[in-house]
Short mmCIF file of C-alpha atoms and ligand atoms in Angstrom, two decimals:
data_model
loop_
_atom_site.label_atom_id
_atom_site.label_comp_id
_atom_site.label_asym_id
_atom_site.label_seq_id
_atom_site.Cartn_x
_atom_site.Cartn_y
_atom_site.Cartn_z
CA UNK A 12 80.22 68.03 115.72
CA UNK A 13 80.71 68.92 112.25
CA UNK A 14 82.86 72.03 111.15
CA UNK A 15 83.81 73.60 107.95
CA UNK A 16 87.37 75.28 107.62
CA UNK A 17 88.71 77.08 104.70
CA UNK A 18 91.54 79.38 103.91
CA UNK A 19 91.45 82.38 101.15
CA UNK A 20 94.36 84.81 101.66
CA UNK A 21 95.89 87.34 99.73
CA UNK A 22 97.22 91.15 100.29
CA UNK A 23 96.24 93.04 97.29
CA UNK A 24 98.57 95.94 96.47
CA UNK A 25 96.53 97.58 93.72
CA UNK A 26 99.87 99.34 92.74
CA UNK A 27 101.63 96.09 91.92
CA UNK A 28 102.13 94.83 88.42
CA UNK A 29 102.64 91.23 89.52
CA UNK A 30 99.54 89.20 88.22
CA UNK A 31 97.21 87.13 90.57
CA UNK A 32 96.17 84.08 88.65
CA UNK A 33 95.00 80.77 90.40
CA UNK A 34 98.51 79.32 90.12
CA UNK A 35 99.79 81.81 92.39
CA UNK A 36 97.85 80.46 95.37
CA UNK A 37 99.64 77.50 97.09
CA UNK A 38 102.52 75.51 96.07
CA UNK A 39 103.16 74.93 92.47
CA UNK A 40 99.99 74.16 90.92
CA UNK A 41 98.07 76.33 92.87
CA UNK A 42 95.68 75.68 95.98
CA UNK A 43 95.44 72.59 97.84
CA UNK A 44 92.01 70.55 98.43
CA UNK A 45 90.54 68.48 100.95
CA UNK A 46 92.81 65.93 102.34
CA UNK A 47 96.08 67.44 100.62
CA UNK A 48 95.23 70.74 102.68
CA UNK A 49 94.95 68.83 105.84
CA UNK A 50 98.04 67.11 105.37
CA UNK A 51 99.97 70.31 104.65
CA UNK A 52 98.67 72.57 107.47
CA UNK A 53 98.05 70.12 110.43
CA UNK A 54 100.50 70.46 113.11
CA UNK A 55 102.00 73.78 111.88
CA UNK A 56 101.95 77.08 113.53
CA UNK A 57 99.26 78.39 111.16
CA UNK A 58 95.72 79.78 111.31
CA UNK A 59 94.67 76.37 109.71
CA UNK A 60 96.86 74.54 112.04
CA UNK A 61 95.07 76.21 115.17
CA UNK A 62 91.41 75.16 113.46
CA UNK A 63 92.43 71.57 112.76
CA UNK A 64 94.07 71.06 116.37
CA UNK A 65 90.61 72.47 117.70
CA UNK A 66 88.35 70.53 115.60
CA UNK A 67 90.53 67.36 116.80
CA UNK A 68 90.21 68.27 120.41
CA UNK A 69 86.26 68.38 120.16
CA UNK A 70 86.31 65.15 118.10
CA UNK A 71 84.66 66.90 115.31
CA UNK A 72 84.33 65.94 112.00
CA UNK A 73 86.08 68.24 109.44
CA UNK A 74 85.54 69.39 106.04
CA UNK A 75 88.34 71.23 104.44
CA UNK A 76 87.49 72.04 100.87
CA UNK A 77 90.31 74.57 99.79
CA UNK A 78 93.37 76.09 101.22
CA UNK A 79 94.36 79.31 98.97
CA UNK A 80 97.04 81.73 100.07
CA UNK A 81 99.25 83.57 97.57
CA UNK A 82 102.08 86.15 98.05
CA UNK A 83 100.87 89.86 97.65
CA UNK A 84 100.28 90.90 94.25
CA UNK A 85 97.94 92.91 92.03
CA UNK A 86 94.10 92.69 92.20
CA UNK A 87 93.15 88.87 92.27
CA UNK A 88 92.08 87.76 88.80
CA UNK A 89 88.25 87.31 89.04
CA UNK A 90 88.56 83.56 87.58
CA UNK A 91 90.86 82.83 90.59
CA UNK A 92 88.63 84.49 93.12
CA UNK A 93 85.30 82.70 91.61
CA UNK A 94 87.13 79.26 91.52
CA UNK A 95 87.93 79.84 95.45
CA UNK A 96 85.06 81.26 96.64
CA UNK A 97 82.81 79.05 94.78
CA UNK A 98 84.62 76.20 96.21
CA UNK A 99 83.96 77.32 99.78
CA UNK A 100 80.32 78.06 98.66
CA UNK A 101 79.66 74.82 97.21
CA UNK A 102 80.80 73.28 100.50
CA UNK A 103 78.73 75.58 102.61
CA UNK A 104 75.76 74.74 100.32
CA UNK A 105 76.23 70.91 101.46
CA UNK A 106 74.96 72.05 104.70
CA UNK A 107 75.20 70.30 107.78
CA UNK A 108 77.66 72.00 109.86
CA UNK A 109 77.55 73.49 113.47
CA UNK A 110 80.36 76.19 112.94
CA UNK A 111 82.20 77.72 109.81
CA UNK A 112 85.88 78.39 110.55
CA UNK A 113 87.69 80.85 108.32
CA UNK A 114 91.22 81.80 107.86
CA UNK A 115 91.06 84.77 105.68
CA UNK A 116 93.58 87.95 105.14
CA UNK A 117 91.31 91.01 105.25
CA UNK A 118 92.97 92.97 102.36
CA UNK A 119 91.82 91.05 99.43
CA UNK A 120 90.83 92.95 96.21
CA UNK A 121 89.56 91.53 93.14
CA UNK A 122 89.25 92.51 89.62
CA UNK A 123 85.65 93.05 90.25
CA UNK A 124 85.48 93.78 94.16
CA UNK A 125 87.16 96.02 96.73
CA UNK A 126 86.31 93.74 99.14
CA UNK A 127 87.17 90.08 98.39
CA UNK A 128 86.49 88.72 102.11
CA UNK A 129 83.39 90.60 102.52
CA UNK A 130 82.00 89.26 99.32
CA UNK A 131 82.72 85.73 100.29
CA UNK A 132 80.91 86.23 103.49
CA UNK A 133 78.04 88.14 101.65
CA UNK A 134 77.59 85.08 99.64
CA UNK A 135 78.04 82.54 102.59
CA UNK A 136 75.46 84.30 104.42
CA UNK A 137 72.92 83.96 101.35
CA UNK A 138 73.40 80.44 101.34
CA UNK A 139 73.28 79.55 105.22
CA UNK A 140 71.96 82.69 107.31
CA UNK A 141 72.49 80.70 110.57
CA UNK A 142 75.48 78.72 111.15
CA UNK A 143 78.20 80.34 113.02
CA UNK A 144 81.30 81.93 111.61
CA UNK A 145 84.59 82.29 112.96
CA UNK A 146 87.23 84.63 110.75
CA UNK A 147 90.92 85.10 111.71
CA UNK A 148 92.30 88.47 109.93
CA UNK A 149 95.51 89.63 109.06
CA UNK A 150 96.61 92.73 111.04
CA UNK A 151 96.85 94.35 107.59
CA UNK A 152 93.17 93.58 107.04
CA UNK A 153 91.33 96.86 105.76
CA UNK A 154 87.81 96.48 107.20
CA UNK A 155 84.54 96.63 105.62
CA UNK A 156 81.27 96.43 107.25
CA UNK A 157 80.57 92.91 105.36
CA UNK A 158 83.63 91.48 106.75
CA UNK A 159 82.21 91.85 110.13
CA UNK A 160 78.34 91.89 109.74
CA UNK A 161 78.27 88.34 108.13
CA UNK A 162 80.58 86.91 110.48
CA UNK A 163 79.89 85.79 114.29
CA UNK A 164 83.39 86.36 115.82
CA UNK A 165 86.25 87.99 114.29
CA UNK A 166 90.03 88.14 115.42
CA UNK A 167 93.09 89.81 114.19
CA UNK A 168 96.68 89.14 114.38
CA UNK A 169 98.25 91.44 117.29
CA UNK A 170 101.79 90.85 116.09
CA UNK A 171 103.74 92.26 113.24
CA UNK A 172 106.08 90.22 112.13
CA UNK A 173 102.92 87.92 112.35
CA UNK A 174 104.10 85.16 114.87
CA UNK A 175 100.40 84.87 116.44
CA UNK A 176 98.53 83.63 113.23
CA UNK A 177 97.97 80.28 115.08
CA UNK A 178 96.75 81.97 118.36
CA UNK A 179 94.54 84.34 116.68
CA UNK A 180 92.81 81.58 114.90
CA UNK A 181 92.37 79.51 118.09
CA UNK A 182 90.91 82.77 119.91
CA UNK A 183 88.32 83.11 117.07
CA UNK A 184 88.07 79.52 116.91
CA UNK A 185 87.55 79.16 120.97
CA UNK A 186 84.85 81.76 120.92
CA UNK A 187 83.12 80.30 118.19
CA UNK A 188 82.99 76.70 120.08
CA UNK A 189 81.57 78.73 123.17
CA UNK A 190 79.03 80.16 121.04
CA UNK A 191 78.05 76.63 119.55
CA UNK A 192 77.44 75.53 123.17
CA UNK A 193 75.43 78.16 123.73
CA UNK A 194 78.14 79.80 126.27
CA UNK A 195 78.49 82.69 124.80
CA UNK A 196 76.77 85.30 122.77
CA UNK A 197 79.08 87.15 120.81
CA UNK A 198 78.46 90.89 119.43
CA UNK A 199 80.81 92.98 117.64
CA UNK A 200 81.44 96.77 117.24
CA UNK A 201 83.79 97.63 114.56
CA UNK A 202 84.99 101.26 113.27
CA UNK A 203 87.81 102.78 111.20
CA UNK A 204 89.60 106.11 111.59
CA UNK A 205 90.72 107.95 108.62
CA UNK A 206 94.67 107.19 108.65
CA UNK A 207 97.19 105.09 106.65
CA UNK A 208 99.67 103.98 109.27
CA UNK A 209 103.00 103.52 107.00
CA UNK A 210 103.93 99.80 107.04
CA UNK A 211 107.26 100.59 108.02
CA UNK A 212 105.90 102.20 111.18
CA UNK A 213 103.33 99.32 111.93
CA UNK A 214 106.01 96.78 113.97
CA UNK A 215 104.37 95.62 117.05
CA UNK A 216 108.05 95.86 118.64
CA UNK A 217 107.92 99.25 117.64
CA UNK A 218 106.19 102.38 119.32
CA UNK A 219 103.30 103.41 118.64
CA UNK A 220 102.11 99.62 117.86
CA UNK A 221 103.38 97.97 120.77
CA UNK A 222 101.52 100.23 123.39
CA UNK A 223 98.49 99.83 121.10
CA UNK A 224 98.66 96.09 120.83
CA UNK A 225 99.34 95.75 124.35
CA UNK A 226 96.34 97.61 125.27
CA UNK A 227 94.34 95.30 122.80
CA UNK A 228 95.56 92.15 125.10
CA UNK A 229 94.65 93.88 128.18
CA UNK A 230 90.77 94.29 126.96
CA UNK A 231 90.21 90.77 127.80
CA UNK A 232 90.51 91.44 131.53
CA UNK A 233 87.85 94.20 131.05
CA UNK A 234 85.38 91.72 129.23
CA UNK A 235 86.41 91.57 125.42
CA UNK A 236 86.30 88.15 124.21
CA UNK A 237 88.54 89.36 121.42
CA UNK A 238 89.65 92.89 120.72
CA UNK A 239 91.74 93.48 117.43
CA UNK A 240 93.38 96.67 115.99
CA UNK A 241 94.17 96.22 112.29
CA UNK A 242 97.05 98.64 111.23
CA UNK A 243 95.78 98.16 107.90
CA UNK A 244 97.52 97.96 104.47
CA UNK A 245 98.00 101.46 102.62
CA UNK A 246 99.20 100.22 99.35
CA UNK A 247 95.80 99.50 98.49
CA UNK A 248 93.78 102.58 96.87
CA UNK A 249 90.27 101.27 98.00
CA UNK A 250 87.77 103.32 99.96
CA UNK A 251 88.60 101.63 103.30
CA UNK A 252 92.16 101.01 103.26
CA UNK A 253 93.76 102.12 106.51
CA UNK A 254 93.33 101.25 110.24
CA UNK A 255 90.68 100.01 111.71
CA UNK A 256 89.30 97.90 115.19
CA UNK A 257 86.79 95.31 116.17
CA UNK A 258 85.90 94.03 119.52
CA UNK A 259 83.85 91.06 120.55
CA UNK A 260 82.11 90.94 123.77
CA UNK A 261 79.59 88.38 125.24
CA UNK A 262 76.43 90.05 124.84
CA UNK A 263 77.37 93.49 125.72
CA UNK A 264 77.39 95.96 122.96
CA UNK A 265 77.84 99.22 124.79
CA UNK A 266 81.08 97.69 126.32
CA UNK A 267 82.26 96.41 122.78
CA UNK A 268 81.54 100.10 121.43
CA UNK A 269 82.93 101.62 124.30
CA UNK A 270 86.67 99.58 124.05
CA UNK A 271 86.39 99.95 120.18
CA UNK A 272 86.17 103.71 120.54
CA UNK A 273 88.84 103.69 123.18
CA UNK A 274 91.08 102.00 120.64
CA UNK A 275 90.58 104.09 117.32
CA UNK A 276 91.02 107.16 119.46
CA UNK A 277 94.37 105.99 120.84
CA UNK A 278 95.16 105.07 117.46
CA UNK A 279 94.39 108.46 115.92
CA UNK A 280 96.26 110.25 118.58
CA UNK A 281 99.23 108.31 117.51
CA UNK A 282 98.90 109.07 113.88
CA UNK A 283 102.08 111.30 113.46
CA UNK A 284 104.10 108.34 115.09
CA UNK A 285 102.85 105.94 111.94
CA UNK A 286 104.44 108.44 109.43
CA UNK A 287 107.69 107.02 108.07
CA UNK A 288 110.80 109.47 107.43
CA UNK A 289 112.66 108.63 104.28
CA UNK A 290 116.65 108.51 104.32
CA UNK A 291 118.04 108.87 100.70
CA UNK A 292 119.69 105.74 99.53
CA UNK A 293 123.18 107.30 98.98
CA UNK A 294 123.09 108.21 102.69
CA UNK A 295 121.86 104.67 103.96
CA UNK A 296 124.60 103.42 102.10
CA UNK A 297 127.53 105.68 103.18
CA UNK A 298 126.47 104.92 106.93
CA UNK A 299 126.22 101.05 106.05
CA UNK A 300 129.67 101.47 104.67
CA UNK A 301 131.27 103.05 107.58
CA UNK A 302 129.12 100.96 110.48
CA UNK A 303 131.05 97.68 108.57
CA UNK A 304 134.33 99.07 108.29
CA UNK A 305 134.48 101.07 111.14
CA UNK A 306 137.45 100.50 113.65
CA UNK A 307 135.04 99.30 116.18
CA UNK A 308 134.00 96.40 113.69
CA UNK A 309 135.04 93.24 115.35
CA UNK A 310 132.74 90.79 114.75
CA UNK A 311 132.11 88.41 118.06
CA UNK A 312 131.38 84.82 117.91
CA UNK A 313 127.46 84.78 117.32
CA UNK A 314 127.31 88.54 116.37
CA UNK A 315 124.95 88.79 113.34
CA UNK A 316 124.78 90.66 110.46
CA UNK A 317 124.31 94.33 109.39
CA UNK A 318 120.78 94.23 107.41
CA UNK A 319 120.31 96.47 104.47
CA UNK A 320 116.64 96.66 104.17
CA UNK A 321 115.23 96.91 100.19
CA UNK A 322 112.25 97.60 101.54
CA UNK A 323 110.51 99.35 98.41
CA UNK A 324 110.48 96.39 96.97
CA UNK A 325 109.17 93.83 99.54
CA UNK A 326 107.49 91.05 97.59
CA UNK A 327 105.15 90.30 100.86
CA UNK A 328 103.57 93.63 100.38
CA UNK A 329 103.14 93.45 96.34
CA UNK A 330 106.76 94.12 95.25
CA UNK A 331 108.16 92.90 91.97
CA UNK A 332 111.20 91.65 94.02
CA UNK A 333 113.33 92.41 90.84
CA UNK A 334 114.32 95.82 91.11
CA UNK A 335 118.14 96.52 91.40
CA UNK A 336 118.60 99.69 92.53
CA UNK A 337 119.90 98.72 96.09
CA UNK A 338 121.97 95.77 94.97
CA UNK A 339 123.41 97.84 92.38
CA UNK A 340 124.46 100.65 94.91
CA UNK A 341 125.67 97.85 97.21
CA UNK A 342 128.06 96.61 94.20
CA UNK A 343 129.33 100.09 93.33
CA UNK A 344 129.99 100.85 96.93
CA UNK A 345 132.15 97.91 97.29
CA UNK A 346 130.46 96.63 100.22
CA UNK A 347 132.15 93.05 101.00
CA UNK A 348 130.80 89.98 102.32
CA UNK A 349 127.15 90.53 101.79
CA UNK A 350 124.54 88.15 100.75
CA UNK A 351 121.31 89.24 99.07
CA UNK A 352 118.06 87.78 99.42
CA UNK A 353 116.61 87.95 96.38
CA UNK A 354 116.18 88.79 93.26
CA UNK A 355 112.84 87.28 91.48
CA UNK A 356 114.16 86.31 88.11
CA UNK A 357 113.03 82.62 87.02
CA UNK A 358 114.49 83.26 83.53
CA UNK A 359 118.10 84.14 85.11
CA UNK A 360 117.34 81.19 87.37
CA UNK A 361 117.26 78.92 83.99
CA UNK A 362 120.35 80.40 82.59
CA UNK A 363 122.56 79.72 85.99
CA UNK A 364 120.99 76.17 85.85
CA UNK A 365 121.95 75.66 82.28
CA UNK A 366 125.40 76.91 83.05
CA UNK A 367 125.96 74.47 85.97
CA UNK A 368 127.35 74.61 89.51
CA UNK A 369 130.85 76.22 89.42
CA UNK A 370 130.34 77.70 85.94
CA UNK A 371 131.42 81.52 85.66
CA UNK A 372 128.82 83.53 84.28
CA UNK A 373 127.50 86.83 83.11
CA UNK A 374 123.91 87.45 83.86
CA UNK A 375 121.34 90.12 83.35
CA UNK A 376 119.19 90.15 86.54
CA UNK A 377 115.90 91.57 87.46
CA UNK A 378 114.53 94.89 85.98
CA UNK A 379 112.20 92.72 83.69
CA UNK A 380 108.65 93.87 85.09
CA UNK A 381 107.29 97.33 84.34
CA UNK A 382 105.74 99.38 87.38
CA UNK A 383 103.44 101.70 85.68
CA UNK A 384 102.09 103.10 88.77
CA UNK A 385 105.77 104.52 89.92
CA UNK A 386 107.62 106.74 88.22
CA UNK A 387 111.26 105.66 86.71
CA UNK A 388 112.16 102.70 85.16
CA UNK A 389 113.31 99.65 86.58
CA UNK A 390 116.53 98.24 84.67
CA UNK A 391 118.29 94.62 84.68
CA UNK A 392 121.72 94.56 86.35
CA UNK A 393 124.49 92.45 84.80
CA UNK A 394 126.57 90.67 87.38
CA UNK A 395 129.78 88.16 86.69
CA UNK A 396 130.05 85.30 89.17
CA UNK A 397 130.16 81.75 89.69
CA UNK A 398 127.10 79.52 90.15
CA UNK A 399 127.38 78.45 93.83
CA UNK A 400 124.12 76.76 94.46
CA UNK A 401 121.33 75.19 92.45
CA UNK A 402 118.39 73.99 94.68
CA UNK A 403 114.52 73.25 94.15
CA UNK A 404 113.72 75.99 96.84
CA UNK A 405 111.84 74.24 98.81
CA UNK A 406 111.91 74.48 102.70
CA UNK A 407 109.71 74.02 105.88
CA UNK A 408 109.68 77.34 108.21
CA UNK A 409 112.14 77.07 111.27
CA UNK A 410 109.55 79.98 112.75
CA UNK A 411 108.48 81.64 114.67
CA UNK A 412 106.57 82.85 111.70
CA UNK A 413 104.57 80.12 110.33
CA UNK A 414 106.47 77.29 111.79
CA UNK A 415 106.41 74.20 109.83
CA UNK A 416 104.68 75.48 106.82
CA UNK A 417 106.65 74.59 103.71
CA UNK A 418 107.65 77.55 101.76
CA UNK A 419 108.49 77.26 97.75
CA UNK A 420 111.17 79.65 96.24
CA UNK A 421 110.66 77.56 92.84
CA UNK A 422 114.26 76.91 91.34
CA UNK A 423 116.43 78.97 92.72
CA UNK A 424 120.39 79.51 92.65
CA UNK A 425 123.27 81.40 94.34
CA UNK A 426 125.52 83.57 92.11
CA UNK A 427 128.88 84.47 94.05
CA UNK A 428 130.47 87.78 92.50
CA UNK A 429 133.39 87.51 95.12
CA UNK A 430 131.88 90.37 97.43
CA UNK A 431 128.32 89.45 97.28
CA UNK A 432 126.21 86.23 97.09
CA UNK A 433 123.18 86.52 95.07
CA UNK A 434 119.91 84.61 95.75
CA UNK A 435 117.93 84.43 92.44
CA UNK A 436 114.33 82.59 93.27
CA UNK A 437 111.43 81.65 90.93
CA UNK A 438 108.36 82.31 93.13
CA UNK A 439 107.99 85.37 95.24
CA UNK A 440 109.23 84.79 99.09
CA UNK A 441 109.97 87.26 101.66
CA UNK A 442 113.21 86.53 103.76
CA UNK A 443 111.09 86.12 107.26
CA UNK A 444 112.76 82.88 108.02
CA UNK A 445 116.33 81.92 108.20
CA UNK A 446 115.84 78.62 106.35
CA UNK A 447 115.43 80.66 103.30
CA UNK A 448 119.09 81.04 103.59
CA UNK A 449 120.22 77.82 104.91
CA UNK A 450 118.39 76.40 101.87
CA UNK A 451 120.34 77.84 99.59
CA UNK A 452 123.88 77.02 101.68
CA UNK A 453 124.28 80.73 102.70
CA UNK A 454 124.95 80.98 106.55
CA UNK A 455 123.67 84.43 107.45
CA UNK A 456 125.71 84.51 110.58
CA UNK A 457 128.96 84.67 108.59
CA UNK A 458 127.86 87.66 106.29
CA UNK A 459 128.77 90.91 107.55
CA UNK A 460 125.86 92.41 105.48
CA UNK A 461 122.46 91.26 104.58
CA UNK A 462 120.34 92.74 102.10
CA UNK A 463 116.78 91.78 102.50
CA UNK A 464 113.99 92.66 100.09
CA UNK A 465 111.23 92.76 103.15
CA UNK A 466 109.96 95.75 105.50
CA UNK A 467 108.95 94.05 108.86
CA UNK A 468 108.68 90.29 108.41
CA UNK A 469 112.46 89.69 108.56
CA UNK A 470 112.61 90.54 112.10
CA UNK A 471 111.00 87.22 112.90
CA UNK A 472 113.88 85.28 111.75
CA UNK A 473 116.65 87.91 111.97
CA UNK A 474 115.78 90.45 114.14
CA UNK A 475 117.12 89.14 117.55
CA UNK A 476 120.59 88.26 115.67
CA UNK A 477 120.81 91.49 113.64
CA UNK A 478 124.00 93.78 114.40
CA UNK A 479 122.16 96.90 112.80
CA UNK A 480 119.68 97.60 110.25
CA UNK A 481 120.11 100.51 107.60
CA UNK A 482 116.77 101.01 105.56
CA UNK A 483 117.53 101.57 102.19
CA UNK A 484 115.02 103.63 99.78
CA UNK A 485 115.42 101.89 96.55
CA UNK A 486 112.70 101.24 94.12
CA UNK A 487 109.37 99.73 93.76
CA UNK A 488 105.65 99.49 94.02
CA UNK A 489 105.83 99.49 98.13
CA UNK A 490 107.48 102.77 97.82
CA UNK A 491 107.72 104.43 101.19
CA UNK A 492 107.33 107.94 99.36
CA UNK A 493 103.25 108.19 98.74
CA UNK A 494 103.90 111.21 96.60
CA UNK A 495 105.00 108.59 93.89
CA UNK A 496 101.35 107.14 94.14
CA UNK A 497 98.18 108.36 92.54
CA UNK A 498 95.15 107.64 95.29
CA UNK A 499 92.28 108.22 93.55
CA UNK A 500 89.36 105.79 95.24
CA UNK A 501 90.49 106.05 99.28
CA UNK A 502 87.87 107.98 101.36
CA UNK A 503 89.19 111.61 101.56
CA UNK A 504 90.53 113.26 103.55
CA UNK A 505 92.85 110.72 105.03
CA UNK A 506 96.12 111.05 107.04
CA UNK A 507 98.68 111.69 106.07
CA UNK A 508 97.53 112.02 102.60
CA UNK A 509 95.54 115.33 103.11
CA UNK A 510 95.23 116.27 106.98
CA UNK A 511 97.64 118.48 108.73
CA UNK A 512 99.59 116.86 111.41
CA UNK A 513 97.44 118.57 114.25
ZN1 LIG B 8 100.28 90.91 107.22
#
């Protein structure tokens, strides 16, 4: 058996000013190719890790031309997209495969295409109309017809935080292998409903996505080879942004359609619970301060920190990660024993490295990137402190999310102001893994407060130990106030932008 395996992943925030050149894909210089890609992902808890395990089990010969994944940002530069898609298509053109296994995201927008994945699959099918194709998509995929119709089997994550990337790819891969052996004849039905579930309300540990994903999983006992409900990525002003579903059955199209309709109907019925209610920043900080300083505060051994969630600026949703509104409020309010992860500021990192370990410095951090899509001006924040840590910023994920995968924060430092330890990094990394702190010499369990630029993924590493979480509405292109964003291309009407609650 001969299998073609490839990864192309990017979640595109069309409101983000962060550029997406080829260099953003991968670690350091860009994507990984061939043997280097196999080495990086074999044995990891990633989609590629699952495909490689399946191939090994089958004794299959593998071709893995490229593994290209980038942290979310603005639409992918055409040159980057053409390079990645071109390498995959060149490999497809060589032919001789029994199956094609793709690890994609599903919400990739390029400078020229709203649907980067659909365009890739269309190109693959134009070269090779027959070889079965399996695709694993992220729960934040915004589905288009081409993403389904040009594939044999599609499966999506069922968890957010995404701790089932491996399981999802394995599910898609197993069905594909059964199809290759003639033991299954997958048919798919997909559809969407006009709703933009808010990312802060999409966690699979919370109602309503918890119950929806439980229903998705239960469908396997009713004849679904794979069922997936995509909550979608709303920070994308494209026609098909929003919630969708796809169900794969063994040759039973009517069943696939019935289960798909059930999922879409259930999700639509829960639309009000997918709406996020904002709390003003001053109120959040006051609440955090009371929580952290109350008489009842008596940290027990093993008791974790209070999480201050700077969710407007989550780099894993396209945030610049350099807004300072929440950090400034923390310093102003005098919260003590805080670690902040992180401010993206390569220039400030260089200055701190030049000053050296132990140096006392005053640094202007963040506020460097203009955000034309949202109102207001993001300004640098001047902090004074000691350079506590200098690091190359590389670590392997502890898990459960992406266990074993190399994460690269770029050159990184920690500035200790006395009350707050501020991590400054040079590549966008969301704090979803505990090792992002340990790699910088910060023990999060010793902190009273952790400021995290994250929305849901922080829960993968810290959810089980956090004493409390306070959501802080700061500033950034992941704004939870949709009124700040101008949607012009998404299909209308769409809930909650246009439709009444009932
Ligand atoms: Zn996602």
